[in-house]
Short mmCIF file of C-alpha atoms in Angstrom, two decimals:
data_model
loop_
_atom_site.label_atom_id
_atom_site.label_comp_id
_atom_site.label_asym_id
_atom_site.label_seq_id
_atom_site.Cartn_x
_atom_site.Cartn_y
_atom_site.Cartn_z
CA MET A 1 -60.93 10.83 -21.24
CA SER A 2 -58.59 12.99 -19.17
CA LEU A 3 -56.22 13.33 -22.11
CA GLU A 4 -58.73 15.62 -23.73
CA ARG A 5 -58.17 18.11 -20.94
CA VAL A 6 -54.44 17.91 -21.59
CA LEU A 7 -55.01 18.46 -25.31
CA ARG A 8 -57.18 21.52 -24.62
CA SER A 9 -55.06 23.13 -21.91
CA PRO A 10 -52.94 26.10 -23.02
CA GLY A 11 -49.83 24.66 -21.40
CA GLY A 12 -48.53 22.47 -18.62
CA ALA A 13 -47.08 23.54 -15.30
CA TRP A 14 -43.65 23.60 -16.94
CA LEU A 15 -44.66 26.51 -19.17
CA THR A 16 -45.47 28.96 -16.39
CA GLY A 17 -42.26 30.93 -16.89
CA SER A 18 -41.43 30.48 -13.20
CA GLY A 19 -38.46 28.92 -11.46
CA PRO A 20 -34.77 29.90 -11.35
CA ALA A 21 -33.30 31.57 -14.45
CA ALA A 22 -36.69 31.44 -16.17
CA ASP A 23 -35.69 34.49 -18.22
CA VAL A 24 -33.36 32.21 -20.21
CA VAL A 25 -34.32 28.63 -19.36
CA VAL A 26 -37.87 27.86 -20.45
CA SER A 27 -37.94 24.36 -19.00
CA SER A 28 -35.89 21.50 -17.62
CA ARG A 29 -36.44 17.92 -18.69
CA VAL A 30 -35.26 14.48 -17.66
CA ARG A 31 -35.94 11.44 -19.81
CA LEU A 32 -35.22 7.87 -18.76
CA ALA A 33 -35.06 4.98 -21.24
CA ARG A 34 -36.18 1.60 -19.92
CA ASN A 35 -36.88 -1.74 -21.57
CA LEU A 36 -38.98 -4.61 -20.32
CA ARG A 37 -37.94 -8.22 -19.95
CA PRO A 38 -38.37 -10.58 -21.68
CA TYR A 39 -39.42 -8.71 -24.80
CA PRO A 40 -37.11 -7.78 -27.68
CA PHE A 41 -36.50 -4.03 -28.07
CA PRO A 42 -39.04 -2.06 -30.17
CA THR A 43 -36.88 -2.51 -33.32
CA LYS A 44 -37.67 -6.24 -33.18
CA LEU A 45 -41.00 -6.18 -31.41
CA SER A 46 -44.03 -7.84 -33.02
CA PRO A 47 -47.36 -5.98 -32.85
CA GLU A 48 -48.62 -8.64 -30.47
CA GLN A 49 -45.62 -8.27 -28.15
CA ALA A 50 -46.00 -4.51 -28.36
CA ARG A 51 -49.55 -4.89 -27.03
CA HIS A 52 -48.25 -7.05 -24.17
CA VAL A 53 -45.75 -4.34 -23.28
CA ILE A 54 -48.57 -1.78 -23.21
CA ASP A 55 -50.68 -4.07 -21.01
CA GLU A 56 -47.85 -4.57 -18.53
CA VAL A 57 -47.18 -0.86 -18.33
CA ARG A 58 -50.88 -0.10 -17.90
CA ALA A 59 -51.15 -2.60 -15.05
CA ALA A 60 -48.07 -1.12 -13.36
CA LEU A 61 -49.40 2.42 -13.71
CA ASN A 62 -52.80 1.46 -12.31
CA ALA A 63 -51.08 0.00 -9.23
CA LEU A 64 -49.14 3.21 -8.55
CA PRO A 65 -50.08 5.68 -5.87
CA PRO A 66 -51.31 8.87 -7.58
CA THR A 67 -48.71 11.59 -8.12
CA ARG A 68 -49.20 14.98 -6.47
CA SER A 69 -51.21 16.18 -9.41
CA GLY A 70 -53.19 13.02 -10.06
CA ARG A 71 -53.00 9.75 -11.91
CA LEU A 72 -50.96 8.90 -14.98
CA GLU A 73 -53.53 7.52 -17.34
CA LEU A 74 -52.44 5.44 -20.28
CA VAL A 75 -53.95 6.13 -23.70
CA GLU A 76 -53.17 4.06 -26.78
CA LEU A 77 -52.02 6.11 -29.74
CA GLN A 78 -54.29 4.13 -32.04
CA ALA A 79 -57.22 5.62 -30.12
CA LEU A 80 -56.08 9.13 -31.02
CA GLU A 81 -56.75 11.12 -34.17
CA PRO A 82 -53.60 12.05 -36.14
CA LEU A 83 -54.21 15.69 -35.19
CA GLU A 84 -54.40 14.82 -31.49
CA ARG A 85 -51.05 13.05 -31.73
CA LEU A 86 -49.48 16.08 -33.35
CA VAL A 87 -50.82 18.33 -30.61
CA LEU A 88 -49.03 16.10 -28.09
CA VAL A 89 -45.83 16.51 -30.13
CA GLU A 90 -46.20 20.29 -30.15
CA LYS A 91 -46.77 20.20 -26.40
CA HIS A 92 -43.50 18.22 -26.06
CA LEU A 93 -45.33 15.33 -24.42
CA ILE A 94 -44.45 12.77 -27.09
CA SER A 95 -41.78 12.64 -29.77
CA PRO A 96 -42.50 13.01 -33.49
CA GLN A 97 -41.26 9.42 -33.78
CA LEU A 98 -43.94 8.09 -31.43
CA ALA A 99 -46.64 10.03 -33.28
CA THR A 100 -45.86 8.14 -36.48
CA THR A 101 -44.84 4.70 -35.23
CA GLU A 102 -46.52 1.69 -36.80
CA LEU A 103 -46.28 -0.46 -33.66
CA PRO A 104 -49.05 -0.39 -31.08
CA ALA A 105 -47.87 2.44 -28.85
CA ALA A 106 -49.17 4.44 -25.95
CA VAL A 107 -48.72 7.61 -23.95
CA ALA A 108 -49.48 8.45 -20.35
CA VAL A 109 -49.60 12.02 -19.04
CA ASP A 110 -50.39 13.34 -15.60
CA PRO A 111 -52.89 16.21 -15.43
CA SER A 112 -50.20 18.83 -14.74
CA GLU A 113 -48.29 17.62 -17.83
CA SER A 114 -45.13 17.41 -15.72
CA LEU A 115 -44.77 13.65 -15.94
CA SER A 116 -45.33 11.57 -19.00
CA LEU A 117 -44.49 8.20 -20.37
CA MET A 118 -44.04 6.99 -23.94
CA VAL A 119 -44.53 3.30 -24.61
CA ASN A 120 -42.94 1.54 -27.61
CA GLU A 121 -41.02 4.42 -29.07
CA GLU A 122 -37.28 3.77 -29.61
CA GLU A 123 -37.32 2.03 -26.21
CA HIS A 124 -40.22 0.24 -24.52
CA LEU A 125 -40.48 3.02 -22.00
CA ARG A 126 -39.44 6.62 -21.98
CA LEU A 127 -40.28 8.40 -18.75
CA GLN A 128 -40.30 12.15 -19.05
CA SER A 129 -40.33 14.72 -16.30
CA LEU A 130 -40.61 18.46 -16.98
CA ALA A 131 -40.17 21.48 -14.73
CA SER A 132 -40.35 25.19 -15.39
CA GLY A 133 -37.11 27.22 -15.48
CA LEU A 134 -33.75 25.76 -14.48
CA GLN A 135 -34.83 22.95 -12.17
CA LEU A 136 -33.02 19.90 -13.46
CA ARG A 137 -32.84 18.40 -9.99
CA VAL A 138 -36.57 18.81 -9.40
CA ALA A 139 -37.28 17.17 -12.75
CA TRP A 140 -34.86 14.35 -11.89
CA GLU A 141 -36.40 13.66 -8.49
CA ALA A 142 -39.84 13.23 -10.00
CA ALA A 143 -38.51 10.97 -12.75
CA ASP A 144 -36.45 8.98 -10.25
CA ARG A 145 -39.46 8.41 -7.99
CA LEU A 146 -41.65 7.25 -10.86
CA ASP A 147 -38.86 5.02 -12.15
CA ASP A 148 -38.43 3.44 -8.69
CA GLU A 149 -42.14 2.82 -8.38
CA LEU A 150 -42.34 1.28 -11.84
CA SER A 151 -39.25 -0.84 -11.29
CA GLU A 152 -40.98 -2.52 -8.36
CA ARG A 153 -43.65 -3.75 -10.71
CA LEU A 154 -41.88 -4.14 -14.06
CA ASP A 155 -38.80 -6.21 -14.85
CA PHE A 156 -36.41 -3.75 -16.50
CA ALA A 157 -33.59 -4.94 -18.75
CA TYR A 158 -30.62 -4.18 -16.51
CA ASP A 159 -27.08 -5.50 -16.36
CA GLU A 160 -24.91 -5.23 -13.27
CA ARG A 161 -22.02 -3.88 -15.29
CA LEU A 162 -23.61 -1.97 -18.17
CA GLY A 163 -26.64 -0.64 -16.35
CA TYR A 164 -29.95 -0.20 -18.20
CA LEU A 165 -29.81 -1.86 -21.59
CA THR A 166 -31.17 0.25 -24.40
CA THR A 167 -31.83 -0.08 -28.13
CA CYS A 168 -29.14 2.40 -29.01
CA PRO A 169 -25.79 2.11 -27.18
CA THR A 170 -25.67 5.90 -26.95
CA SER A 171 -28.16 5.58 -24.06
CA THR A 172 -26.78 2.50 -22.30
CA GLY A 173 -26.06 2.87 -18.59
CA THR A 174 -28.29 5.38 -16.90
CA GLY A 175 -30.52 5.62 -19.99
CA MET A 176 -30.85 9.22 -18.97
CA ARG A 177 -31.05 12.38 -21.11
CA VAL A 178 -31.17 15.57 -19.09
CA SER A 179 -31.93 18.72 -20.99
CA ALA A 180 -32.70 22.38 -20.65
CA MET A 181 -34.78 24.24 -23.22
CA MET A 182 -33.05 27.59 -23.50
CA HIS A 183 -34.11 30.82 -25.16
CA LEU A 184 -30.92 32.42 -26.50
CA PRO A 185 -31.97 35.36 -28.69
CA ALA A 186 -29.13 37.69 -27.70
CA LEU A 187 -26.44 35.06 -28.32
CA VAL A 188 -27.96 34.30 -31.72
CA HIS A 189 -28.25 38.01 -32.45
CA SER A 190 -24.59 38.62 -31.65
CA ASN A 191 -23.53 35.58 -33.74
CA GLN A 192 -22.15 33.71 -30.74
CA ALA A 193 -24.55 30.77 -30.91
CA GLY A 194 -22.65 28.84 -33.61
CA GLU A 195 -19.39 29.06 -31.73
CA LEU A 196 -21.08 27.92 -28.52
CA VAL A 197 -22.57 24.89 -30.23
CA SER A 198 -19.18 23.69 -31.42
CA THR A 199 -17.53 24.43 -28.07
CA LEU A 200 -20.21 22.53 -26.19
CA ALA A 201 -19.90 19.53 -28.50
CA ARG A 202 -16.29 19.17 -27.35
CA VAL A 203 -17.32 18.86 -23.70
CA GLY A 204 -19.96 16.21 -24.37
CA VAL A 205 -22.97 18.49 -24.49
CA VAL A 206 -25.47 18.15 -27.32
CA VAL A 207 -27.30 21.17 -28.72
CA ARG A 208 -30.42 20.77 -30.83
CA GLY A 209 -33.46 22.67 -32.03
CA ILE A 210 -36.59 22.51 -29.87
CA HIS A 211 -38.26 19.57 -31.50
CA GLY A 212 -35.26 17.31 -30.97
CA GLU A 213 -32.78 15.68 -33.26
CA GLY A 214 -32.38 17.09 -36.74
CA SER A 215 -34.73 20.02 -36.27
CA LYS A 216 -33.88 23.68 -36.59
CA ALA A 217 -33.78 26.10 -33.71
CA TYR A 218 -36.98 27.99 -34.51
CA GLY A 219 -37.62 30.92 -32.22
CA ASN A 220 -34.04 30.89 -30.89
CA LEU A 221 -34.95 27.92 -28.70
CA PHE A 222 -32.22 25.38 -28.07
CA GLN A 223 -32.23 22.07 -26.29
CA ILE A 224 -29.01 21.51 -24.33
CA SER A 225 -28.48 17.92 -23.19
CA ASN A 226 -25.91 15.40 -21.99
CA GLN A 227 -24.29 13.06 -24.48
CA ILE A 228 -22.76 10.53 -22.12
CA THR A 229 -24.97 8.09 -20.22
CA LEU A 230 -22.51 5.46 -19.00
CA GLY A 231 -19.86 5.56 -16.30
CA ARG A 232 -21.30 8.47 -14.37
CA ALA A 233 -23.98 8.57 -11.72
CA GLU A 234 -27.17 10.46 -12.56
CA SER A 235 -26.33 13.16 -10.03
CA GLU A 236 -22.93 13.78 -11.66
CA ILE A 237 -24.48 14.03 -15.12
CA ILE A 238 -27.06 16.49 -13.82
CA GLU A 239 -24.46 18.55 -11.96
CA SER A 240 -22.19 18.93 -14.95
CA LEU A 241 -25.03 19.80 -17.32
CA GLU A 242 -26.35 22.29 -14.80
CA ALA A 243 -22.94 23.97 -14.67
CA VAL A 244 -22.92 24.31 -18.47
CA VAL A 245 -26.48 25.64 -18.55
CA GLN A 246 -25.66 28.11 -15.79
CA GLN A 247 -22.73 29.41 -17.82
CA LEU A 248 -24.92 29.78 -20.89
CA VAL A 249 -27.44 31.68 -18.80
CA GLU A 250 -24.71 34.09 -17.75
CA ARG A 251 -23.49 34.50 -21.33
CA GLU A 252 -27.00 35.14 -22.63
CA ARG A 253 -27.72 37.63 -19.86
CA GLY A 254 -24.42 39.39 -20.60
CA ALA A 255 -25.27 39.59 -24.29
CA ARG A 256 -28.74 40.97 -23.44
CA GLU A 257 -27.27 43.62 -21.16
CA LEU A 258 -24.88 44.66 -23.88
CA LEU A 259 -27.73 44.95 -26.38
CA TYR A 260 -29.77 46.92 -23.88
CA ARG A 261 -26.91 49.24 -23.05
CA GLU A 262 -25.46 49.87 -26.47
CA ARG A 263 -28.31 49.34 -28.88
CA ARG A 264 -31.38 50.13 -26.83
CA THR A 265 -33.21 52.04 -29.56
CA GLN A 266 -32.79 49.25 -32.12
CA LEU A 267 -33.83 46.74 -29.50
CA GLN A 268 -36.92 48.72 -28.54
CA ASP A 269 -37.72 49.15 -32.20
CA GLN A 270 -37.49 45.41 -32.89
CA VAL A 271 -39.50 44.47 -29.83
CA GLY A 272 -42.10 47.11 -30.62
CA ARG A 273 -42.36 45.90 -34.22
CA ALA A 274 -42.70 42.30 -33.10
CA TYR A 275 -45.47 43.27 -30.67
CA GLY A 276 -47.14 45.40 -33.32
CA LEU A 277 -47.16 42.60 -35.87
CA LEU A 278 -48.33 39.99 -33.40
CA THR A 279 -51.21 42.17 -32.20
CA HIS A 280 -52.24 43.41 -35.64
CA ALA A 281 -51.45 40.74 -38.21
CA TYR A 282 -54.37 38.93 -39.87
CA ALA A 283 -52.36 36.04 -41.30
CA ILE A 284 -49.14 34.63 -39.91
CA SER A 285 -47.08 31.47 -40.45
CA SER A 286 -45.86 29.45 -37.46
CA GLU A 287 -42.24 30.24 -38.36
CA GLU A 288 -42.85 33.98 -38.44
CA ALA A 289 -44.91 33.78 -35.27
CA LEU A 290 -42.16 31.90 -33.43
CA SER A 291 -39.52 34.36 -34.52
CA LEU A 292 -41.65 37.36 -33.44
CA LEU A 293 -42.57 35.67 -30.17
CA SER A 294 -38.88 35.14 -29.49
CA THR A 295 -38.24 38.88 -29.93
CA LEU A 296 -41.31 39.72 -27.84
CA ARG A 297 -40.17 37.36 -25.09
CA LEU A 298 -36.77 39.07 -25.05
CA GLY A 299 -38.57 42.40 -24.68
CA VAL A 300 -40.69 40.97 -21.86
CA ASP A 301 -37.60 39.72 -20.04
CA LEU A 302 -35.97 43.13 -20.38
CA GLN A 303 -39.17 44.78 -19.09
CA LEU A 304 -39.74 46.65 -22.32
CA VAL A 305 -43.29 45.29 -22.70
CA PRO A 306 -44.79 45.41 -19.19
CA GLN A 307 -48.25 44.50 -20.42
CA VAL A 308 -47.23 40.99 -21.56
CA ARG A 309 -46.50 38.22 -19.09
CA PRO A 310 -43.76 35.66 -19.83
CA GLU A 311 -46.05 32.63 -19.54
CA VAL A 312 -48.24 34.08 -22.31
CA CYS A 313 -45.21 34.04 -24.65
CA ASN A 314 -44.36 30.48 -23.57
CA GLU A 315 -47.89 29.24 -24.12
CA LEU A 316 -48.11 30.98 -27.49
CA MET A 317 -44.87 29.33 -28.61
CA VAL A 318 -46.70 26.00 -28.26
CA ALA A 319 -50.12 27.26 -29.38
CA VAL A 320 -48.88 28.59 -32.75
CA GLY A 321 -47.99 25.06 -33.91
CA ALA A 322 -49.93 23.90 -36.97
CA ALA A 323 -51.57 21.00 -35.14
CA SER A 324 -52.51 23.07 -32.11
CA VAL A 325 -54.16 25.71 -34.30
CA GLN A 326 -56.20 23.10 -36.16
CA TYR A 327 -57.12 21.27 -32.98
CA ARG A 328 -58.56 24.46 -31.53
CA GLU A 329 -60.68 24.81 -34.63
CA GLY A 330 -61.70 21.18 -34.41
CA ARG A 331 -60.85 20.38 -38.03
CA LEU A 332 -58.06 20.23 -40.63
CA LEU A 333 -57.33 23.54 -42.34
CA GLU A 334 -55.54 24.62 -45.49
CA PRO A 335 -52.22 26.40 -44.70
CA ALA A 336 -53.63 29.82 -45.72
CA GLU A 337 -56.67 29.34 -43.48
CA ARG A 338 -54.40 28.14 -40.69
CA ASP A 339 -52.34 31.35 -40.89
CA ILE A 340 -55.53 33.39 -40.54
CA ARG A 341 -56.78 31.40 -37.52
CA ARG A 342 -53.32 31.55 -35.94
CA ALA A 343 -53.16 35.33 -36.26
CA ALA A 344 -56.64 35.67 -34.74
CA MET A 345 -55.68 33.46 -31.81
CA ILE A 346 -52.50 35.46 -31.13
CA ARG A 347 -54.35 38.79 -31.30
CA GLU A 348 -56.97 37.53 -28.91
CA ARG A 349 -54.47 36.07 -26.46
CA LEU A 350 -52.30 39.18 -26.34
CA ALA A 351 -55.32 41.49 -26.13
CA SER A 352 -56.84 39.55 -23.24
CA ARG A 353 -53.61 40.00 -21.31
CA GLN A 354 -53.51 43.72 -21.90
CA ALA A 355 -56.80 44.12 -20.10
CA PRO A 356 -56.92 41.09 -17.84
CA ARG A 357 -59.93 42.27 -15.88
CA GLY A 358 -61.65 43.89 -18.87
CA GLU A 359 -65.37 44.19 -19.53
CA GLY A 360 -65.73 40.37 -19.13
CA MET B 1 -23.58 35.00 -48.87
CA LEU B 2 -23.12 33.43 -52.30
CA CYS B 3 -21.70 29.98 -52.96
CA GLN B 4 -17.90 30.03 -53.25
CA ARG B 5 -17.94 27.52 -56.15
CA CYS B 6 -20.62 28.72 -58.53
CA GLY B 7 -21.01 32.25 -57.19
CA GLU B 8 -24.67 32.14 -58.23
CA ARG B 9 -26.80 30.46 -55.60
CA PRO B 10 -26.86 31.38 -51.92
CA ALA B 11 -24.48 29.39 -49.72
CA THR B 12 -26.51 27.17 -47.41
CA VAL B 13 -23.91 24.53 -46.56
CA HIS B 14 -21.01 25.59 -44.39
CA VAL B 15 -18.09 23.20 -44.08
CA THR B 16 -15.42 23.67 -41.47
CA ARG B 17 -12.37 21.44 -41.73
CA ILE B 18 -9.56 21.19 -39.26
CA VAL B 19 -6.58 19.35 -40.73
CA ASN B 20 -3.41 19.27 -38.65
CA GLY B 21 -4.61 22.24 -36.68
CA VAL B 22 -5.27 24.36 -39.79
CA LYS B 23 -8.87 25.48 -40.06
CA THR B 24 -10.49 26.06 -43.44
CA GLU B 25 -14.04 27.14 -44.10
CA LEU B 26 -16.12 26.56 -47.21
CA HIS B 27 -19.47 28.13 -47.96
CA LEU B 28 -21.38 26.33 -50.70
CA CYS B 29 -24.82 26.06 -52.16
CA ARG B 30 -26.51 22.71 -51.83
CA ALA B 31 -25.94 21.64 -55.43
CA CYS B 32 -22.19 22.38 -55.31
CA ALA B 33 -21.87 20.84 -51.87
CA GLU B 34 -23.46 17.59 -52.98
CA ALA B 35 -21.35 17.51 -56.14
CA SER B 36 -18.00 18.23 -54.51
CA GLU B 37 -18.28 16.94 -50.98
CA PRO B 38 -19.44 13.33 -51.04
CA GLY B 39 -21.34 12.43 -47.92
CA ILE B 40 -22.53 15.93 -47.29
CA SER B 41 -26.17 16.35 -47.89
CA SER B 42 -28.28 19.03 -46.38
CA GLN B 43 -31.22 16.67 -46.82
CA ALA B 44 -30.02 14.18 -44.23
CA PRO B 45 -30.03 15.86 -40.86
CA PHE B 46 -26.84 15.27 -38.98
CA SER B 47 -27.54 12.99 -36.07
CA ILE B 48 -25.82 10.90 -33.48
CA HIS B 49 -26.81 7.82 -35.50
CA ASN B 50 -24.87 8.93 -38.58
CA LEU B 51 -21.90 9.52 -36.37
CA LEU B 52 -22.26 6.18 -34.67
CA GLY B 53 -22.59 4.40 -38.01
CA GLY B 54 -19.22 5.90 -38.94
CA LEU B 55 -17.66 4.40 -35.85
CA LEU B 56 -19.23 1.01 -36.41
CA HIS B 57 -18.39 0.44 -40.04
CA PRO B 58 -14.62 0.16 -39.70
CA LEU B 59 -15.19 -2.43 -37.00
CA ALA B 60 -17.64 -4.40 -39.08
CA GLY B 61 -15.05 -5.01 -41.78
CA SER B 62 -12.14 -5.73 -39.47
CA ALA B 63 -10.74 -8.67 -37.52
CA ALA B 64 -12.96 -11.56 -36.46
CA SER B 65 -15.38 -10.42 -39.15
CA GLY B 66 -18.08 -9.09 -36.92
CA SER B 67 -20.32 -8.82 -39.96
CA GLU B 68 -21.24 -12.50 -39.79
CA LEU B 69 -22.33 -12.31 -36.18
CA ARG B 70 -25.98 -12.80 -35.38
CA CYS B 71 -27.82 -12.53 -32.08
CA PRO B 72 -29.22 -15.99 -31.29
CA SER B 73 -32.19 -14.53 -29.48
CA CYS B 74 -33.66 -11.91 -31.83
CA GLY B 75 -31.76 -12.60 -35.06
CA THR B 76 -30.26 -9.12 -35.38
CA THR B 77 -27.02 -9.28 -37.37
CA TYR B 78 -23.99 -7.22 -36.55
CA GLU B 79 -24.18 -5.71 -40.01
CA GLU B 80 -27.74 -4.58 -39.27
CA PHE B 81 -26.61 -3.00 -36.01
CA ALA B 82 -23.71 -1.25 -37.74
CA ARG B 83 -26.12 0.15 -40.32
CA THR B 84 -28.91 1.30 -37.99
CA SER B 85 -27.02 1.56 -34.67
CA PHE B 86 -30.02 -0.17 -33.08
CA LEU B 87 -29.78 -3.39 -31.11
CA GLY B 88 -32.65 -5.86 -31.20
CA CYS B 89 -32.82 -7.15 -27.65
CA GLU B 90 -30.85 -7.32 -24.45
CA GLU B 91 -29.13 -10.55 -25.59
CA CYS B 92 -27.50 -8.54 -28.40
CA TYR B 93 -25.30 -7.01 -25.71
CA THR B 94 -23.87 -10.51 -25.08
CA ALA B 95 -23.81 -11.64 -28.69
CA PHE B 96 -21.88 -8.57 -29.86
CA ALA B 97 -19.91 -8.04 -26.63
CA PRO B 98 -16.42 -8.15 -28.24
CA GLN B 99 -17.41 -5.42 -30.73
CA LEU B 100 -19.75 -3.51 -28.49
CA GLU B 101 -17.44 -3.02 -25.54
CA PRO B 102 -14.72 -1.09 -27.36
CA LEU B 103 -17.50 0.88 -29.04
CA LEU B 104 -19.04 1.78 -25.69
CA ARG B 105 -15.67 2.90 -24.41
CA LYS B 106 -15.29 5.03 -27.50
CA ILE B 107 -18.69 6.73 -27.46
CA GLN B 108 -19.27 6.76 -23.72
CA GLY B 109 -15.70 6.92 -22.42
CA ALA B 110 -16.53 4.17 -19.93
CA ASP B 111 -17.82 0.61 -19.71
CA GLN B 112 -19.01 0.45 -16.14
CA HIS B 113 -22.42 1.70 -15.01
CA ARG B 114 -22.28 3.87 -11.93
CA GLY B 115 -25.85 5.08 -11.71
CA LYS B 116 -29.00 3.77 -10.07
CA ARG B 117 -30.39 0.26 -10.29
CA PRO B 118 -33.95 -1.06 -10.35
CA VAL B 119 -35.53 -1.26 -6.89
CA ALA B 120 -36.72 -4.82 -7.40
CA ARG B 121 -33.14 -5.87 -8.22
CA SER B 122 -32.32 -6.11 -4.53
CA ARG B 123 -35.11 -8.64 -4.07
CA ARG B 124 -34.89 -10.45 -7.37
CA PRO B 125 -31.21 -11.04 -8.16
CA ARG B 126 -30.41 -12.05 -11.70
CA ALA B 127 -27.14 -12.91 -13.37
CA GLY B 128 -25.65 -10.02 -15.29
CA TYR B 129 -23.75 -10.36 -18.54
CA GLY B 130 -20.49 -8.96 -17.26
CA GLN B 131 -18.07 -10.40 -14.72
CA ALA B 132 -19.78 -8.56 -11.90
CA GLY B 133 -23.01 -10.43 -12.42
CA ALA B 134 -21.44 -13.87 -12.73
CA GLU B 135 -22.34 -14.85 -9.21
CA ALA B 136 -25.64 -13.28 -8.50
CA GLY B 137 -25.95 -14.73 -5.05
CA SER B 138 -26.49 -13.04 -1.73
CA GLN B 139 -23.70 -10.52 -2.40
CA PRO B 140 -25.48 -8.27 -4.90
CA VAL B 141 -28.59 -8.42 -2.72
CA GLN B 142 -26.70 -6.91 0.19
CA GLY B 143 -24.98 -4.46 -2.12
CA GLY B 144 -28.33 -3.42 -3.52
CA ALA B 145 -29.80 -2.85 -0.08
CA GLN B 146 -26.78 -0.79 0.98
CA GLU B 147 -26.98 1.36 -2.12
CA ARG B 148 -30.68 1.80 -1.67
CA LEU B 149 -30.14 2.78 1.95
CA ALA B 150 -27.52 5.34 1.04
CA ARG B 151 -29.86 6.78 -1.55
CA LEU B 152 -32.78 6.95 0.84
CA ARG B 153 -30.64 8.68 3.46
CA ARG B 154 -29.52 11.22 0.89
CA GLN B 155 -33.13 11.78 -0.16
CA LEU B 156 -34.09 12.17 3.49
CA GLU B 157 -31.49 14.87 3.98
CA GLU B 158 -32.72 16.66 0.88
CA ALA B 159 -36.33 16.39 2.02
CA VAL B 160 -35.46 17.85 5.42
CA GLN B 161 -33.53 20.66 3.80
CA ALA B 162 -36.43 21.41 1.50
CA GLU B 163 -38.75 21.25 4.52
CA GLU B 164 -40.85 18.53 2.92
CA TYR B 165 -41.62 16.88 6.20
CA GLU B 166 -44.31 14.52 4.95
CA ARG B 167 -41.91 13.05 2.45
CA ALA B 168 -39.15 13.00 5.06
CA ALA B 169 -41.35 10.93 7.37
CA GLU B 170 -42.07 8.46 4.57
CA LEU B 171 -38.37 8.19 3.82
CA ARG B 172 -37.49 7.70 7.49
CA ASP B 173 -39.97 4.82 7.70
CA ALA B 174 -38.62 3.29 4.49
CA ILE B 175 -35.07 3.49 5.88
CA ARG B 176 -36.06 1.83 9.17
CA LYS B 177 -37.86 -0.94 7.33
CA LEU B 178 -34.94 -1.55 4.99
CA GLU B 179 -32.44 -1.48 7.87
CA ALA B 180 -34.51 -4.10 9.70
CA GLU B 181 -34.70 -6.28 6.60
CA THR B 182 -30.96 -5.99 6.00
CA ALA B 183 -30.18 -6.87 9.61
CA ALA B 184 -32.52 -9.88 9.44
CA GLY B 185 -30.89 -10.99 6.18
CA LYS B 186 -27.44 -10.82 7.75
CA GLY B 187 -28.60 -12.76 10.83
CA ALA B 188 -30.03 -15.54 8.68
CA GLY B 189 -27.08 -15.69 6.25
#
């Protein structure tokens, strides 16, 4: 099963730390909500109908030309261990909601982990396209192409006036959520993050923690996305979100410069301590690890830690998740044991980067 | 920071109120917050659904008694929708149209889709729920083809700019094919 490779890989193409503004924008994402005729939406879907939806989607995917990185292969969630599902959540390939749904549900991921598809979550279909750095347009083009190809083979619930019809009217119209995952340590540090969140809310931009609605911003990671889905073309929505993200990038960079200029010693101290703990701790919780990785990443971006590459920080931010740690070990672990294995993994990963062509 | 009410526990709930332009801030612990500010619970994460529920409830109780409405296709009641903010099927959009449309204008600021449409729509016309879809004859088919053409041309330009010549060639062929089909359609109609 090709999904196993995805589960084992340290991170998808979107985690490479490349692309424009990658010092602040970890990744760009476009999600499209689509429902299939003639089925009721997932809220009212019977298990049998849910299986039909999966079958239709599978048939449509099998008829598609392969994407640049390969085929999108559909895997039913029921075929996955609970731990495997949680790894997919930590890798941002499925939502926590899909991991726990009682309906027959499925996921499809392409080998580069840039394109994925959730079946029978809040909507029948959620197409997801990810790109590294600030590349909303690139992410959109891939999602748009896949959506076009699927819409030739599937009958989407669409109304001439209201656009794509979705379970929740907050997605009606384009059914599109565009978002940027941003690392904003300097804005958080200078207490500007709270103010930004409330300002952005007034211009129709939603700010959330990394794992979506209702979650906290662990590791100073924020998801910035559009609120409005109706009445504007996709390109307009993308343009205006991009403008907001660009401004945030400038603000974060400004705040970092200020820190670097006026409080360099404290900054170096914090980064050095974070690096010291990460490379020498023997037990570490995921929360502590994320917070230290955020500081380390800031140091990497400011070239204070030349031996660490940005993609290593990105990959570690996913790899420190409880499910990912246990999956690597191949079994469920008690929290204390998990903290020990997590610390060992971090030490190993950071050490291997210090001497990339070591004795090996 | 300690709670402003009890002064004992740490303040974990921060309430900002703006009444007639005057901003007040309260910093409370969870126990005091839940006791004094009904509806505030740090347990329930704030979400768009809570917010939407707030917008729906006043409507549910008002004129024309939307609460008794029921979608004939999936059986979802308006009350259920107001509570969960989830619709049950695409027919719900018709069944609850009088309530839903003002709501859409409120939360979306618009009630007319201006984005893309399914590719197959240009070949398989279907009546929409709104006025625009009332006569799904040859008109929307042409409209669909024109929109699709415009989109392909835009994509072609982008592909050329990005020097993706393979993709540009594919797009050029798709445009020619679609132009031929459109011309043939016009000739026959």
